[in-house]
Amino acid sequence: MKTPIRLWLWMILCCFALPAQADLRFLLPPVSSPAVMYAAFTPLAKYLSQAIDQKITLKFSANLQSFYDQADTNTPQMVLFCPIAYIRSAHQQAYYPLAGVIPTPGGNHSVIVVRHDSPIRNVLQLKNHSFVMGDPACAASSLIPLSMFRELGMTPKSFSAFRQSGSDQSALMDVAARFYDATAVAENVAAPYLHSGTLRVIADAAVGPGDLLAASAGVPATVRKQLTMALLDAKTRDPASIHALGGLAAGFKATNDGDYNALRTLYQEIHGVKLSPKIPQQALILGIPPTFTPIAAYRIFAPLQKALSAATGRPVQLVIPPDEQAFVRDGQTGKFAFALLTPRMVVMEKTQMLAVAQSVSRLDRYGLAIIRRDSASPNANGPLRIAFSSPYCSARSLAEKQLLRLAGTRPVIWVPEGSERAVFTALAENRAELGLVRSATVKTLEKQLPGIWSMVQSAGRAPVWTLAVKRTLSSEQRAAVQERVARLPLDALGSAGFMGFRMLAHA
């Protein structure tokens, strides 16, 4: 039986006709009511729809678990993530960052707050008091305050009560109503309570990388590129869409997955869980000794990170191992393309790394410091316990004579710690009476956690840090690195204690 010509034509048309393009889902977190989120993001969704010539449909979540369930669904979608939600979901599904959110003023800082009339003046005094957590998906409300507690040797068990409220607003109201003694949220979220005088700040820390928009693997690469370009241009091409976002965002900026490794490091330190992204990271690695907190290092060394990226033409990400031994092991196994090394580390890693520059510091501001806890009572009769970073920091040998003179007739017990960060924890936990650290580290932590430590006296010039590169880098690449690093402004790494770098000729 012959098939009619019309039927043949119909079958051919069915085979070659393009399927109708499905809507691209834009998943939003439950940070406010659906009505507020819809009003805020509808103009942006419309603008992006026009940019990619595909309809974008807003999708809301009733709660955080529902948001995670939908984010983990293997479907083409764009998602607005808080930082912790992103590193958690990117561990489950392949997500590609499109653009970072530029926060409104105060949105990139986490503050620990107490009532205005509270006797609590610093974070260490929160021991045996009550604390309520805010939004668990946002770094400012969860991971950053937990990291500040960790620097002081504090855990949830250090409090008389420690509860998760589920939202920042609930946590703030609980403290204001005297149900709990303290909480932590982003500074802009706490602003109404701070301006009214209801609450006050006892600690303030930078959050590091913030909220971002990311696309699942089901979104084609060409569409992801279009979305990124549209987001970065939104403020000039469609300012009304940014204005509608109100306090949720002031615009968008370039970002990449490697920017969130500092938060992954903190997450693993605190929760013991390693969250690895599903998408491969192509960036070169810059190893930083575990002196500063991961978030502080992310901010302090950003100028060096950018200089190295410009020199190599490749993205560079920071990695901060948990202790000095792990840092040296990573260097010896060739994990780092670049690293900042203490003098003894240079010797340990010489088979893999080649020194190209040395840091230059000023004695008056960036030397070594002998510190103690502010409220600690000295024990004039017992041995003097002194904490120092060991075994790859030469600070003890530089200041030992001065410390022994300070001890007088008291016997000295040296307390070796795995990193300079751990020296502060040793003092907070009363495992040592004095600590030996770099002045730059004291200044950085004092900004975050004021009223905890005091400087007894300066102790001479701090050991230099050496910038080393992997030996497999070509001589042309090493020269480009030296040229870019030499051009850094003198104060670019001031928070790290550096005036700049002195290039090493033999590199």
Coordinates of C-alpha atoms in Angstrom, one line a residue, residues 189-389:
V189 CA 20.6 42.8 58.1
A190 CA 21.3 43.9 61.6
A191 CA 21.4 47.6 60.6
P192 CA 17.9 48.6 61.9
Y193 CA 18.7 47.1 65.4
L194 CA 22.1 48.8 65.4
H195 CA 20.8 52.2 64.4
S196 CA 18.0 52.1 67.0
G197 CA 20.5 51.2 69.7
T198 CA 18.7 47.9 70.5
L199 CA 21.8 45.8 69.7
R200 CA 25.6 46.5 69.5
V201 CA 28.5 44.7 67.8
I202 CA 31.2 42.8 69.6
A203 CA 32.9 41.2 66.6
D204 CA 33.1 42.0 62.9
A205 CA 34.6 39.9 60.1
A206 CA 34.6 40.1 56.3
V207 CA 32.6 37.3 54.7
G208 CA 34.7 36.9 51.6
P209 CA 32.9 35.7 48.4
G210 CA 29.2 36.3 48.7
D211 CA 26.0 35.4 47.0
L212 CA 26.1 34.4 43.3
L213 CA 24.0 33.3 40.4
A214 CA 25.0 29.9 38.9
A215 CA 23.7 27.7 36.1
S216 CA 23.3 23.9 36.2
A217 CA 25.1 21.8 33.6
G218 CA 21.9 21.4 31.6
V219 CA 22.2 25.1 30.5
P220 CA 24.2 25.2 27.3
A221 CA 27.6 26.9 27.5
T222 CA 26.5 29.5 24.9
V223 CA 23.5 30.4 27.1
R224 CA 25.7 30.6 30.2
K225 CA 28.0 33.0 28.5
Q226 CA 25.1 35.2 27.3
L227 CA 23.7 35.2 30.9
T228 CA 27.0 36.2 32.3
M229 CA 27.5 39.1 29.9
A230 CA 23.9 40.3 30.5
L231 CA 24.3 40.2 34.3
L232 CA 27.6 42.1 34.2
D233 CA 26.1 44.7 31.9
A234 CA 22.7 44.9 33.7
K235 CA 23.5 48.1 35.7
T236 CA 24.1 50.1 32.5
R237 CA 21.7 48.3 30.1
D238 CA 18.7 47.9 32.4
P239 CA 19.2 49.9 35.7
A240 CA 15.6 49.4 36.6
S241 CA 16.1 45.7 37.0
I242 CA 18.9 46.4 39.5
H243 CA 16.9 49.1 41.3
A244 CA 14.1 46.6 41.8
L245 CA 16.4 44.3 43.7
G246 CA 16.5 46.8 46.6
G247 CA 18.6 45.6 49.5
L248 CA 19.1 42.2 47.9
A249 CA 21.8 43.3 45.5
A250 CA 23.5 46.4 44.1
G251 CA 24.6 44.8 40.9
F252 CA 26.7 41.9 39.6
K253 CA 30.4 41.2 39.2
A254 CA 32.7 38.5 37.7
T255 CA 33.3 35.5 39.8
N256 CA 34.5 31.9 39.5
D257 CA 34.2 28.7 41.5
G258 CA 37.7 29.0 42.9
D259 CA 36.7 32.1 44.7
Y260 CA 34.7 29.9 47.1
N261 CA 37.6 27.6 48.1
A262 CA 38.2 29.8 51.2
L263 CA 34.7 28.9 52.4
R264 CA 35.2 25.3 51.5
T265 CA 38.4 25.3 53.7
L266 CA 36.4 26.8 56.6
Y267 CA 33.6 24.4 56.1
Q268 CA 36.0 21.4 56.3
E269 CA 37.7 22.9 59.4
I270 CA 34.5 23.3 61.2
H271 CA 32.2 20.5 60.1
G272 CA 34.8 17.9 59.0
V273 CA 33.2 17.6 55.6
K274 CA 35.1 18.2 52.3
L275 CA 32.9 19.8 49.7
S276 CA 34.5 19.4 46.3
P277 CA 32.9 21.0 43.2
K278 CA 31.7 18.8 40.4
I279 CA 33.1 21.1 37.7
P280 CA 36.8 20.8 37.2
Q281 CA 38.9 23.7 38.6
Q282 CA 41.5 24.8 36.0
A283 CA 43.1 27.5 38.1
L284 CA 46.7 27.5 39.2
I285 CA 47.1 27.2 43.0
L286 CA 48.7 29.8 45.3
G287 CA 49.6 28.2 48.7
I288 CA 49.4 30.5 51.7
P289 CA 50.8 29.4 55.1
P290 CA 48.1 28.9 57.8
T291 CA 48.8 32.2 59.5
F292 CA 45.6 34.2 58.7
T293 CA 42.1 32.8 58.7
P294 CA 41.0 31.6 55.2
I295 CA 38.7 34.5 54.7
A296 CA 41.3 37.1 55.8
A297 CA 43.8 35.5 53.5
Y298 CA 41.3 35.6 50.6
R299 CA 41.1 39.4 51.1
I300 CA 44.7 40.2 52.1
F301 CA 46.3 38.3 49.2
A302 CA 43.9 39.3 46.5
P303 CA 46.4 41.8 44.9
L304 CA 49.1 39.1 44.7
Q305 CA 46.5 36.6 43.3
K306 CA 45.5 39.1 40.6
A307 CA 49.2 39.8 39.7
L308 CA 50.0 36.1 39.3
S309 CA 46.9 35.6 37.2
A310 CA 47.8 38.5 34.9
A311 CA 51.4 37.2 34.6
T312 CA 50.3 33.7 33.6
G313 CA 47.0 34.5 31.8
R314 CA 45.3 31.9 33.9
P315 CA 43.0 32.1 37.0
V316 CA 44.8 31.7 40.3
Q317 CA 43.1 30.4 43.4
L318 CA 44.2 30.5 47.1
V319 CA 44.6 27.4 49.1
I320 CA 45.3 27.5 52.9
P321 CA 46.2 24.0 54.3
P322 CA 45.1 23.3 57.9
D323 CA 48.6 23.4 59.4
E324 CA 52.2 23.9 58.5
Q325 CA 53.0 20.2 58.1
A326 CA 50.2 19.8 55.6
F327 CA 51.4 22.9 53.8
V328 CA 54.9 21.5 53.4
R329 CA 53.5 18.1 52.3
D330 CA 51.4 19.8 49.6
G331 CA 54.4 21.8 48.4
Q332 CA 56.6 18.7 48.2
T333 CA 54.1 16.8 46.2
G334 CA 53.8 19.6 43.6
K335 CA 50.3 20.9 44.5
F336 CA 51.3 24.6 44.3
A337 CA 52.1 26.6 41.2
F338 CA 53.0 29.4 43.6
A339 CA 53.6 29.6 47.4
L340 CA 54.6 31.9 50.1
L341 CA 57.2 30.1 52.2
T342 CA 58.8 30.7 55.6
P343 CA 62.6 30.3 55.5
R344 CA 62.5 26.7 56.6
M345 CA 59.8 25.9 54.1
V346 CA 62.1 27.1 51.3
V347 CA 64.6 24.4 52.2
M348 CA 61.9 21.7 52.6
E349 CA 60.3 22.4 49.2
K350 CA 63.3 23.2 47.1
T351 CA 62.9 20.2 44.9
Q352 CA 59.5 21.4 43.6
M353 CA 59.7 25.2 44.1
L354 CA 62.1 27.9 43.0
A355 CA 62.3 31.2 45.0
V356 CA 61.7 34.3 42.9
A357 CA 61.1 37.1 45.4
Q358 CA 61.3 37.9 49.2
S359 CA 59.0 40.0 51.2
V360 CA 60.2 43.4 52.6
S361 CA 58.8 44.5 56.0
R362 CA 59.1 47.4 58.4
L363 CA 60.3 46.7 61.9
D364 CA 58.2 49.5 63.5
R365 CA 54.9 48.1 62.3
Y366 CA 55.4 44.6 61.0
G367 CA 57.7 42.7 63.3
L368 CA 57.2 40.0 65.8
A369 CA 54.9 40.5 68.8
I370 CA 54.7 38.8 72.3
I371 CA 51.0 38.7 73.2
R372 CA 48.8 37.5 76.1
R373 CA 45.1 37.3 76.8
D374 CA 43.7 40.6 78.0
S375 CA 41.8 39.1 81.0
A376 CA 44.4 36.4 81.8
S377 CA 45.9 36.5 85.3
P378 CA 49.7 35.9 85.2
N379 CA 51.0 33.1 87.4
A380 CA 54.1 34.6 88.9
N381 CA 55.2 31.3 90.6
G382 CA 54.6 28.6 88.1
P383 CA 56.4 27.9 84.8
L384 CA 55.9 30.4 82.0
R385 CA 54.2 28.6 79.0
I386 CA 55.0 30.2 75.7
A387 CA 53.1 29.2 72.5
F388 CA 54.8 29.5 69.1
S389 CA 54.3 28.2 65.6

